[in-house]
PDB file of C-alpha atoms in Angstrom:
ATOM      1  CA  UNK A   1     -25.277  87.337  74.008  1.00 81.00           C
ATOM      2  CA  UNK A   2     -24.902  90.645  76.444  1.00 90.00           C
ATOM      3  CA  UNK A   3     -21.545  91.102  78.287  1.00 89.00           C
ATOM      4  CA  UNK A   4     -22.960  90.459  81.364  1.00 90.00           C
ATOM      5  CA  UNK A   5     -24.104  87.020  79.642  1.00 94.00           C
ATOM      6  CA  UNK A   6     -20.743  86.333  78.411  1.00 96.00           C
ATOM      7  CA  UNK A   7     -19.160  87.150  81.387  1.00 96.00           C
ATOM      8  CA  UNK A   8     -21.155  84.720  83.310  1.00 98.00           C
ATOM      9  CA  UNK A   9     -21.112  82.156  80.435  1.00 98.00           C
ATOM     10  CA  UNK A  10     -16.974  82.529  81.046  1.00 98.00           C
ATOM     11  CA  UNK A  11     -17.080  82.404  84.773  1.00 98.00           C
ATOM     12  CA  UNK A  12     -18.419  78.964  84.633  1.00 98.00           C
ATOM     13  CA  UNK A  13     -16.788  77.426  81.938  1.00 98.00           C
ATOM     14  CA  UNK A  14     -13.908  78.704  83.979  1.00 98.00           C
ATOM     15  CA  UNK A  15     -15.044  77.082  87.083  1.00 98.00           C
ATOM     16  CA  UNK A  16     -16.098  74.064  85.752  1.00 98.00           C
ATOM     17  CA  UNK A  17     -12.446  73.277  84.036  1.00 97.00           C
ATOM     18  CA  UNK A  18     -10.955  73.717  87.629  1.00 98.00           C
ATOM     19  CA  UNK A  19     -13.908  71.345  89.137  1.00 96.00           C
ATOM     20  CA  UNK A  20     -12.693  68.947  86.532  1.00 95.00           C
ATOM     21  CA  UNK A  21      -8.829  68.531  86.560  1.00 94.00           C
ATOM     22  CA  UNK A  22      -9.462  68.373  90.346  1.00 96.00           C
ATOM     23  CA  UNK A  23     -11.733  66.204  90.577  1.00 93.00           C
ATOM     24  CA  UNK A  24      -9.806  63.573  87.595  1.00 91.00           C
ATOM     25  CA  UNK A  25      -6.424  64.316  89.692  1.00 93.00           C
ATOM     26  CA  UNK A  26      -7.489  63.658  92.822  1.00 93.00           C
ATOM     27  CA  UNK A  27      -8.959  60.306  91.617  1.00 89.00           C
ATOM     28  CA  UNK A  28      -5.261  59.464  90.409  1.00 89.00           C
ATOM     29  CA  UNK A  29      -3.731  57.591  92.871  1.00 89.00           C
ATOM     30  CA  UNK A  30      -1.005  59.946  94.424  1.00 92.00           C
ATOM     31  CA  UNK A  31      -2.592  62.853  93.423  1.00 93.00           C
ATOM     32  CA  UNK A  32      -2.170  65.818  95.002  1.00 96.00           C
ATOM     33  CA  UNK A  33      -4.348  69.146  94.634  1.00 98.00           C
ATOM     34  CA  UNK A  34      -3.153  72.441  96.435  1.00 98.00           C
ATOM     35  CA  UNK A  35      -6.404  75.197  95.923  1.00 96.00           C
ATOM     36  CA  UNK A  36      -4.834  78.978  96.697  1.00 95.00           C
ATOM     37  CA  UNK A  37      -5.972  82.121  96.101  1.00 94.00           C
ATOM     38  CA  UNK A  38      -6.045  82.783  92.585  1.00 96.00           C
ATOM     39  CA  UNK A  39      -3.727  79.615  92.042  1.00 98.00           C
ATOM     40  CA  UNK A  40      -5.166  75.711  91.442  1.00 98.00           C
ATOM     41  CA  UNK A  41      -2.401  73.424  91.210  1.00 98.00           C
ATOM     42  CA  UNK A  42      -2.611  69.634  90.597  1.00 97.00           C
ATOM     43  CA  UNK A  43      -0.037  66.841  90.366  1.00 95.00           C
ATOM     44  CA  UNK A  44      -0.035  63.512  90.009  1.00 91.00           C
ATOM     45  CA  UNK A  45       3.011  60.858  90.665  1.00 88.00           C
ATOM     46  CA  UNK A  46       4.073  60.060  86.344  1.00 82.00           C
ATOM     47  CA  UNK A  47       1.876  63.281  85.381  1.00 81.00           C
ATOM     48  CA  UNK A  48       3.357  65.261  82.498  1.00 86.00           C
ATOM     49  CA  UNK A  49       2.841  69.460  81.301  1.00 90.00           C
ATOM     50  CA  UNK A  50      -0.914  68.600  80.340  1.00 87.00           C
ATOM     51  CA  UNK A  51      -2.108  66.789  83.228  1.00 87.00           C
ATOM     52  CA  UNK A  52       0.092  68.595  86.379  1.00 93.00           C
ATOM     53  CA  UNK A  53      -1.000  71.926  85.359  1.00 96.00           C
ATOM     54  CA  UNK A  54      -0.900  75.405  87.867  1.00 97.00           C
ATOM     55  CA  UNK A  55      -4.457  76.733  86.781  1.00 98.00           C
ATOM     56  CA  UNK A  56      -5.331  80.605  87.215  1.00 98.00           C
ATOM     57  CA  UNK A  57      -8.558  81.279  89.012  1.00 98.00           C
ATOM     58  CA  UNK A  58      -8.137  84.514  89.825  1.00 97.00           C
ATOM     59  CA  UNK A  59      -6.012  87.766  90.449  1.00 94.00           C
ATOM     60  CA  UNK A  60      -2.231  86.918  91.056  1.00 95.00           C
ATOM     61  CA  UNK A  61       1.372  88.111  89.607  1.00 95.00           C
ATOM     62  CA  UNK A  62       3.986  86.128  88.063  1.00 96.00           C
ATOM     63  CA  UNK A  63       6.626  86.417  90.650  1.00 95.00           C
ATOM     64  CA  UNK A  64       4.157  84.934  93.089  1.00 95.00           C
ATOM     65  CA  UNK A  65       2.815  82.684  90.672  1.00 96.00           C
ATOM     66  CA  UNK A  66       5.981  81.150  90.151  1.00 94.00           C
ATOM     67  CA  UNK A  67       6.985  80.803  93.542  1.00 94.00           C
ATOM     68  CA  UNK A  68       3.916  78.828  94.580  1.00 96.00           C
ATOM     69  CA  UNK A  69       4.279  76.814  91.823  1.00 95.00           C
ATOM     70  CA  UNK A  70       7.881  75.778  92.273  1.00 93.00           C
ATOM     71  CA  UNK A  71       6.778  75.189  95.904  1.00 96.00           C
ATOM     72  CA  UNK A  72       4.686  72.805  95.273  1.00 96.00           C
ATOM     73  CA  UNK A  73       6.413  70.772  92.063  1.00 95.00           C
ATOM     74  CA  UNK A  74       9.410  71.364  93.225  1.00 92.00           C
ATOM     75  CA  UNK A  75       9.888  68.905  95.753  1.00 92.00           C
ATOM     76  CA  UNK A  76       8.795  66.184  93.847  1.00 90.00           C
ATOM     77  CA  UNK A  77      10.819  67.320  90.627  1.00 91.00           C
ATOM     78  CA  UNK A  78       7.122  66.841  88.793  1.00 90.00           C
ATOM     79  CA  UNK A  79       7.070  68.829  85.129  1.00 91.00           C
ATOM     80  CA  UNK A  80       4.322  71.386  85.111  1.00 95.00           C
ATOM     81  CA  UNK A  81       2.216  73.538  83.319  1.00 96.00           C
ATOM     82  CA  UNK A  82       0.997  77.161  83.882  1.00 98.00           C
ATOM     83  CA  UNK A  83      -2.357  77.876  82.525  1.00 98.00           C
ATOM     84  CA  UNK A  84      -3.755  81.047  82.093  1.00 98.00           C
ATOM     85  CA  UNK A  85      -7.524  82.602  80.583  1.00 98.00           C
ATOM     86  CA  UNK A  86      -7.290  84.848  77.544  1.00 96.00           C
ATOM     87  CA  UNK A  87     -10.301  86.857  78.743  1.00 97.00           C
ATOM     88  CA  UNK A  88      -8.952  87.640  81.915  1.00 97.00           C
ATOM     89  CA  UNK A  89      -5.506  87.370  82.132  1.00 97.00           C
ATOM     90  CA  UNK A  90      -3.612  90.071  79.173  1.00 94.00           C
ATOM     91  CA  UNK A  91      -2.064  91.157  81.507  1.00 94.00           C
ATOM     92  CA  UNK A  92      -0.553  88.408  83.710  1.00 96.00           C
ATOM     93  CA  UNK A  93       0.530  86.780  80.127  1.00 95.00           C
ATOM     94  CA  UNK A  94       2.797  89.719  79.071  1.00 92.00           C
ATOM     95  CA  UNK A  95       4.378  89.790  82.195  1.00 95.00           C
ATOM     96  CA  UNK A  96       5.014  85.565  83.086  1.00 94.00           C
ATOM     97  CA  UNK A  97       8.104  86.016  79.948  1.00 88.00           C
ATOM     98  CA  UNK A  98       9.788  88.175  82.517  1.00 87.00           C
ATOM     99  CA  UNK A  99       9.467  85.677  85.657  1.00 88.00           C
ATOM    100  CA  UNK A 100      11.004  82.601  83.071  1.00 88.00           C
ATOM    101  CA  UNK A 101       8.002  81.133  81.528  1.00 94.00           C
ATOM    102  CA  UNK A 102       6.916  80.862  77.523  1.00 94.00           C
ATOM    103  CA  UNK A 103       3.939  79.847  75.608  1.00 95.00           C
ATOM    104  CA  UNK A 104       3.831  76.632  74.526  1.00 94.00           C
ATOM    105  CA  UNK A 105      -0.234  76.086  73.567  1.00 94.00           C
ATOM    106  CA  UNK A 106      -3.311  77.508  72.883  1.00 95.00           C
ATOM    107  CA  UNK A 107      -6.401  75.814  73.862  1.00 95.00           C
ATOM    108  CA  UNK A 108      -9.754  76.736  72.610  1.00 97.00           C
ATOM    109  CA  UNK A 109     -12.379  76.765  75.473  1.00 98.00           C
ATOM    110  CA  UNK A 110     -15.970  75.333  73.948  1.00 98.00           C
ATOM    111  CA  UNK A 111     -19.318  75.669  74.552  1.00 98.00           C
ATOM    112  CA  UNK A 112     -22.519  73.643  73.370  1.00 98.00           C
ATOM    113  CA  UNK A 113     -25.472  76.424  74.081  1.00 96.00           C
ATOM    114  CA  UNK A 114     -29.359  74.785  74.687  1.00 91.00           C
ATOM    115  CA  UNK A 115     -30.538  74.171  70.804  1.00 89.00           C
ATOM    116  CA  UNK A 116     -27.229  74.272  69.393  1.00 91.00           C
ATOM    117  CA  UNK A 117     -26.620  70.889  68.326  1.00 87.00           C
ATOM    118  CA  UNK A 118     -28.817  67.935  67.812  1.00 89.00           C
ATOM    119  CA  UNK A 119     -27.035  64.008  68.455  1.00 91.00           C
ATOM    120  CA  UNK A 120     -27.370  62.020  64.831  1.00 90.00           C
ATOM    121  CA  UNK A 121     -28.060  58.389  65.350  1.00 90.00           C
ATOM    122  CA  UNK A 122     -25.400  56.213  66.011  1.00 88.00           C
ATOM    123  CA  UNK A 123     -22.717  54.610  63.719  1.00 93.00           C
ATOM    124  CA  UNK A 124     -24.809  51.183  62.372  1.00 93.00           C
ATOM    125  CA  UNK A 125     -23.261  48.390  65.047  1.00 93.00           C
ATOM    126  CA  UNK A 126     -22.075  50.709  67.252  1.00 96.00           C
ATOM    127  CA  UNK A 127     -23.228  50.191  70.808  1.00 97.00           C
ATOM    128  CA  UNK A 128     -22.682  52.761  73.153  1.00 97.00           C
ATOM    129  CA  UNK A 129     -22.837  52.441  76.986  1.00 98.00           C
ATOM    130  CA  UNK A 130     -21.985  53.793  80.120  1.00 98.00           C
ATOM    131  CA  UNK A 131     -18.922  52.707  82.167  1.00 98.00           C
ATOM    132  CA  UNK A 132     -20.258  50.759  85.528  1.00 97.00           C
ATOM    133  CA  UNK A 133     -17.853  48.308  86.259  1.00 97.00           C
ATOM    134  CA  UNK A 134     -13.850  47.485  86.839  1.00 96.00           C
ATOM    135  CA  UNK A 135     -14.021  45.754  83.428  1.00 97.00           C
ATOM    136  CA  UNK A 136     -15.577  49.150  81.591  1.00 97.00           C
ATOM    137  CA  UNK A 137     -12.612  50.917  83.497  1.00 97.00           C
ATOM    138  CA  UNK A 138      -9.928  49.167  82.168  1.00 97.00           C
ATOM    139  CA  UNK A 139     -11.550  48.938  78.632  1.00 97.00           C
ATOM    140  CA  UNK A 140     -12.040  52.967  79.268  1.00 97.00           C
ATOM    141  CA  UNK A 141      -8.159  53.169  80.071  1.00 96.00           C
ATOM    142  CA  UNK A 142      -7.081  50.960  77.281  1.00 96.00           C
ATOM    143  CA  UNK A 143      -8.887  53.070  74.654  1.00 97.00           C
ATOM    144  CA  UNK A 144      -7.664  56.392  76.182  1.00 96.00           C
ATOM    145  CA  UNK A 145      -4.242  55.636  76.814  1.00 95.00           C
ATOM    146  CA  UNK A 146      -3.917  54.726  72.647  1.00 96.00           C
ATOM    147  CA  UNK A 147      -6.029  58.130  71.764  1.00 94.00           C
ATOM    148  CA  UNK A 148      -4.222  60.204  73.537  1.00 90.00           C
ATOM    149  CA  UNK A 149      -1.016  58.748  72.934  1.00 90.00           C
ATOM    150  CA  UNK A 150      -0.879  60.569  69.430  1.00 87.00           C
ATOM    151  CA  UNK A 151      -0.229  63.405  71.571  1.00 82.00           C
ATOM    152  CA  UNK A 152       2.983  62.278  72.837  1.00 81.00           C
ATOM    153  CA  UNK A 153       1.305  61.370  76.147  1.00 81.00           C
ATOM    154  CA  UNK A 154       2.761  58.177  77.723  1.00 84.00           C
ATOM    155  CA  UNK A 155       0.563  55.163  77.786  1.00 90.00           C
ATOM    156  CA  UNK A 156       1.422  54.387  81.441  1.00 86.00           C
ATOM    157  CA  UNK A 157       0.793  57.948  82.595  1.00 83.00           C
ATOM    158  CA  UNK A 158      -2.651  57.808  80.829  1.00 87.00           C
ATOM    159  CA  UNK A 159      -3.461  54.498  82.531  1.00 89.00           C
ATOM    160  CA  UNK A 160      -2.746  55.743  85.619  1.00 85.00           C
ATOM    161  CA  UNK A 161      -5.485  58.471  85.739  1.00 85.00           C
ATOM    162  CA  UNK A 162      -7.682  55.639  85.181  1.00 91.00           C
ATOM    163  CA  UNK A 163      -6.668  52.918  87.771  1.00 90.00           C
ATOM    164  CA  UNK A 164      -9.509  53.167  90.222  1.00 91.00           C
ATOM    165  CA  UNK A 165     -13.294  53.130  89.032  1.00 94.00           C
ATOM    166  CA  UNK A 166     -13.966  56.233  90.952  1.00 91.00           C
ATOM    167  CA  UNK A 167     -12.004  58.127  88.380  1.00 91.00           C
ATOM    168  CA  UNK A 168     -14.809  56.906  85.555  1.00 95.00           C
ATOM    169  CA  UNK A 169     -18.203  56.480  87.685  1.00 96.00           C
ATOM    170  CA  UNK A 170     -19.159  58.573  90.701  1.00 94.00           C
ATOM    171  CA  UNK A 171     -22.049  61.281  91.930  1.00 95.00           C
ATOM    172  CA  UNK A 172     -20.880  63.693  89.566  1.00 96.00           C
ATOM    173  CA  UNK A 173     -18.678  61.517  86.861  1.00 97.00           C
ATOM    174  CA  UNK A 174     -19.346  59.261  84.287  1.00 98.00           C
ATOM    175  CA  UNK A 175     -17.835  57.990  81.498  1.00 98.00           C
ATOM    176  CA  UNK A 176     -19.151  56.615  78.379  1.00 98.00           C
ATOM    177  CA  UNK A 177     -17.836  53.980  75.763  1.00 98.00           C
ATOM    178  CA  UNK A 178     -18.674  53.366  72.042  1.00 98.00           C
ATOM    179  CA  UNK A 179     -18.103  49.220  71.240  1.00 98.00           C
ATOM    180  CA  UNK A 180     -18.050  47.803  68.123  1.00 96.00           C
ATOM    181  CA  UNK A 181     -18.372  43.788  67.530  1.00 94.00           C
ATOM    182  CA  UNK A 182     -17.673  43.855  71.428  1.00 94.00           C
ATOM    183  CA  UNK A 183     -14.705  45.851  71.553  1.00 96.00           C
ATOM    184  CA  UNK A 184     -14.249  49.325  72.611  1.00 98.00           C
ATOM    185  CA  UNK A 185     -13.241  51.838  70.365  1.00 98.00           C
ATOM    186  CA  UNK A 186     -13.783  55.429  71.814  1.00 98.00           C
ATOM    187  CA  UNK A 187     -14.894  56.585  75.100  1.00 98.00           C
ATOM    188  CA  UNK A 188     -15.578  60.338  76.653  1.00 98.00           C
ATOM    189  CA  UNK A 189     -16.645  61.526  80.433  1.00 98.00           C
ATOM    190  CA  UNK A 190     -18.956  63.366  82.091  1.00 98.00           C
ATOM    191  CA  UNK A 191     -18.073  65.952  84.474  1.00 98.00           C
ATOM    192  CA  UNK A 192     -20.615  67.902  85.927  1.00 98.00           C
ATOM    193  CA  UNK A 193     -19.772  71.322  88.255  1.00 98.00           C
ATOM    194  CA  UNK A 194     -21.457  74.297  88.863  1.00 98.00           C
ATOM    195  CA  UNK A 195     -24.977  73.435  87.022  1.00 98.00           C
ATOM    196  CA  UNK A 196     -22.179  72.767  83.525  1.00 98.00           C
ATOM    197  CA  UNK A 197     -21.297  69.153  82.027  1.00 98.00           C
ATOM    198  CA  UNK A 198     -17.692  68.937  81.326  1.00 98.00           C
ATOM    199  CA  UNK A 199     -16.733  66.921  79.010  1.00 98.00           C
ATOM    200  CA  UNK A 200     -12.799  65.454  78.956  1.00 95.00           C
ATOM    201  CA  UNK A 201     -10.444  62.664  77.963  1.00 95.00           C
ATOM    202  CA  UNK A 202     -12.700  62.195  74.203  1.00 96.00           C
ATOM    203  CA  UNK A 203     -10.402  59.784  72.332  1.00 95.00           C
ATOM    204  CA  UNK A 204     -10.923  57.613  69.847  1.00 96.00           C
ATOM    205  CA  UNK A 205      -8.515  54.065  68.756  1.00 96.00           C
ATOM    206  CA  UNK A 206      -6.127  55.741  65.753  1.00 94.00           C
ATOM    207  CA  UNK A 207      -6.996  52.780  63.678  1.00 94.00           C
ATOM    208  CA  UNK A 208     -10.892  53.669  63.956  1.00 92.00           C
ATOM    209  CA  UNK A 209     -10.658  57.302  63.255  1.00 91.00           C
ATOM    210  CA  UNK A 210     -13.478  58.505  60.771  1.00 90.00           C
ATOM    211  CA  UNK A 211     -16.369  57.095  61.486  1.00 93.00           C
ATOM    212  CA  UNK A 212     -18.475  58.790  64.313  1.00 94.00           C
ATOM    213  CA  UNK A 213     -17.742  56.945  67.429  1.00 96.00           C
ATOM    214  CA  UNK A 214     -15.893  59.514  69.144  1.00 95.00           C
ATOM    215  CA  UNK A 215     -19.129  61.929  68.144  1.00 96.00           C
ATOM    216  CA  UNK A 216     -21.616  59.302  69.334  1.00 97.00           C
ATOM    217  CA  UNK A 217     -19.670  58.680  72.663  1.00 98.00           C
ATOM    218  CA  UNK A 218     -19.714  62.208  73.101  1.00 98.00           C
ATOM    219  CA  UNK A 219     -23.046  63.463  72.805  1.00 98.00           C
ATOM    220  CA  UNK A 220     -24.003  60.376  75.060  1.00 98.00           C
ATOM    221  CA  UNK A 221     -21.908  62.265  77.646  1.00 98.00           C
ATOM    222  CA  UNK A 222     -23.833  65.621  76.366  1.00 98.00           C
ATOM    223  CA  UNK A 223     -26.984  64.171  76.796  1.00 97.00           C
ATOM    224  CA  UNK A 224     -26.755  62.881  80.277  1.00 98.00           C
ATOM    225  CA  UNK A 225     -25.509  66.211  81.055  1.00 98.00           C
ATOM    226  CA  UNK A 226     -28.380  67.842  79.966  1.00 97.00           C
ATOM    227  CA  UNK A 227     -30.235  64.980  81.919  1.00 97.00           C
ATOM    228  CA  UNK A 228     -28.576  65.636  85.257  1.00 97.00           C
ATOM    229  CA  UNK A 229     -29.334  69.739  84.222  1.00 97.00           C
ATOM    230  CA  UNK A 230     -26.643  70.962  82.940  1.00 98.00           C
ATOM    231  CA  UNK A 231     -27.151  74.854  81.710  1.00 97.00           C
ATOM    232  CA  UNK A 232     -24.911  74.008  78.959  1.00 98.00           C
ATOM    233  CA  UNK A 233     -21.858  71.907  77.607  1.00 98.00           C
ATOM    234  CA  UNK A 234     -18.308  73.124  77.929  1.00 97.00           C
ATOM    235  CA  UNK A 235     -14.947  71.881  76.818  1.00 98.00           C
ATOM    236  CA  UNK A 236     -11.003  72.439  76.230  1.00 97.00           C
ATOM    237  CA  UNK A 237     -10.491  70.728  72.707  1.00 95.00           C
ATOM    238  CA  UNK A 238      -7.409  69.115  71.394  1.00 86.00           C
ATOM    239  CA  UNK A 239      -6.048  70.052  67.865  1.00 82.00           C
ATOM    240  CA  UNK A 240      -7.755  66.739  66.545  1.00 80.00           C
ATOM    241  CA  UNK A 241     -10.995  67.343  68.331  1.00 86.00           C
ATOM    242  CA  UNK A 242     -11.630  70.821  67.780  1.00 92.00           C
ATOM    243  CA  UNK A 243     -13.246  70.775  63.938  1.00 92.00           C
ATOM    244  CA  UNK A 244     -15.569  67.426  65.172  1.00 92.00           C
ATOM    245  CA  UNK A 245     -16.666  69.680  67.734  1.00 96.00           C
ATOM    246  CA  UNK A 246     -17.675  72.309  65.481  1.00 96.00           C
ATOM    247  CA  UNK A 247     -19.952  70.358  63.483  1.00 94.00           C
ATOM    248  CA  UNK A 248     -21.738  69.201  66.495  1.00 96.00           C
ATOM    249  CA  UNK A 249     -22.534  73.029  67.320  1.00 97.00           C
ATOM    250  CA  UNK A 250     -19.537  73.686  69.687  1.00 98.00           C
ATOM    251  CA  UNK A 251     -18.472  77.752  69.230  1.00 97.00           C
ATOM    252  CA  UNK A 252     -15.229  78.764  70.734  1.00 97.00           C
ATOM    253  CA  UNK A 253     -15.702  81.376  73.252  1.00 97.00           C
ATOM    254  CA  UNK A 254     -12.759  81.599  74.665  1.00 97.00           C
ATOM    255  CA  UNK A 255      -8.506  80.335  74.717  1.00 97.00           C
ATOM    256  CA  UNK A 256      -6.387  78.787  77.545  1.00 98.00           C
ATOM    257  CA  UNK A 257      -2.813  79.254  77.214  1.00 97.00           C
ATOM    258  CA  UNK A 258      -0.028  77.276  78.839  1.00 96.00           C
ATOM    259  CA  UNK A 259       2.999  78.499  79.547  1.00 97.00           C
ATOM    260  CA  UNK A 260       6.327  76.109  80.963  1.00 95.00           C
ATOM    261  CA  UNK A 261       9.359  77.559  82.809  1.00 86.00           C
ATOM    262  CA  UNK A 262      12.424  78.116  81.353  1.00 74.00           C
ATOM    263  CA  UNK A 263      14.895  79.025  84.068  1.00 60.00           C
TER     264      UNK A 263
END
């Protein structure tokens, strides 16, 4: 790939993260999205430092940076993320320490190029479908809510991203669900932005780690991407995620960092 192909290939990934978080936050109810320049910052009522996050976008310094974001959390006492791009952002990084902030993750930014991967069949009796209805909703929200969970994520907070069907199913969303003997047991989303499909929120039920259906669900999102167009797949995978992602083709081509106030 040439610089100027990486470059681009980063720009969008870049732009199609922001698309997502504020597109799934502003189908929270309460959510609340402020877009500035160089500075995307989302909020929802019970969020928590993953899912009210202050996103980079663009040229900015960490005094400002801070004030804006206290500006806008601050009112509503909401915790809060900062989140910043490895390949464009050295410098902003060294300097948020001095304006009260420290690292707290490191989130590999994924891409699926065209001919990198190839879906397997499904598990055997393993049905996997896409969410339509209030019913696939709530079985969407249960199954999250558990998966994600592991991460020290409260179950109510999780739910509540997923209490209207517009935050599963729309023009540019959809989420799919793998069930087993009629019960769901991992689900993943669609997001598409900027000619990219997003994928977010892959989780699978603890109890039925192992055995493919958070791939499957996954590469049904993947494939409806490249359906609706997509130029390619992009993600930001979790610690558990990461090495399934890898086998389906996935390369890292980039980090995300957070960063939480200290003072």
């Amino acid at each position: 790939m040439s610089p100027p192909e990486r470059a681009e290939l980063l720009a969008l990934m870049d732009a199609n993260m922001v698309a997502v978080y504020v597109a799934d936050t502003r189908a929270t109810p309460g959510g609340a999205v402020a877009e500035t320049p160089g500075l995307v910052m989302c909020r929802t009522p019970h969020g928590t430092v993953a899912t009210n996050m202050a996103i980079v976008t663009g040229r900015t310094d960490a005094p400002n940076l801070r004030a804006r974001a206290l500006a806008f959390y601050g009112p509503t006492d909401s915790p809060f993320s900062v989140w910043t791009r490895e390949h464009a952002d050295a410098g902003l990084e060294a300097d948020l320490g001095a304006s009260g902030f420290h690292p707290i993750h490191r989130e590999p930014g994924m891409a699926l190029l065209p001919g990198a991967g190839r879906p397997p069949p499904p598990p055997p009796g393993v049905a996997i479908r896409p969410v339509t209805d209030d019913a696939g909703r709530a079985d969407y929200a249960r199954v999250i809510a558990r998966a994600f969970a592991l991460y020290g994520a409260p179950e109510a907070s999780t739910t509540e991203h997923f209490a209207r069907l517009a935050g599963v199913v729309g023009p540019t969303t959809q989420a799919y669900l793998a069930y087993r003997d009629g019960r769901a047991v991992a689900g993943a989303i669609l997001y598409m932005a900027y000619g990219v499909g997003g994928i977010g929120w892959v989780g699978t039920l603890p109890e039925e780690f192992g055995r493919g259906y958070g791939r499957a669900v996954t590469w049904a999102a993947i494939t409806e991407g490249l359906r609706r167009g997509a130029r390619f797949t992009n993600l930001q995978a979790s610690p558990m995620g990461e090495p399934m992602y890898r086998r389906m083709g996935f390369t890292t081509a980039t980090h995300y960092r957070w960063f939480l106030a200290t003072t």
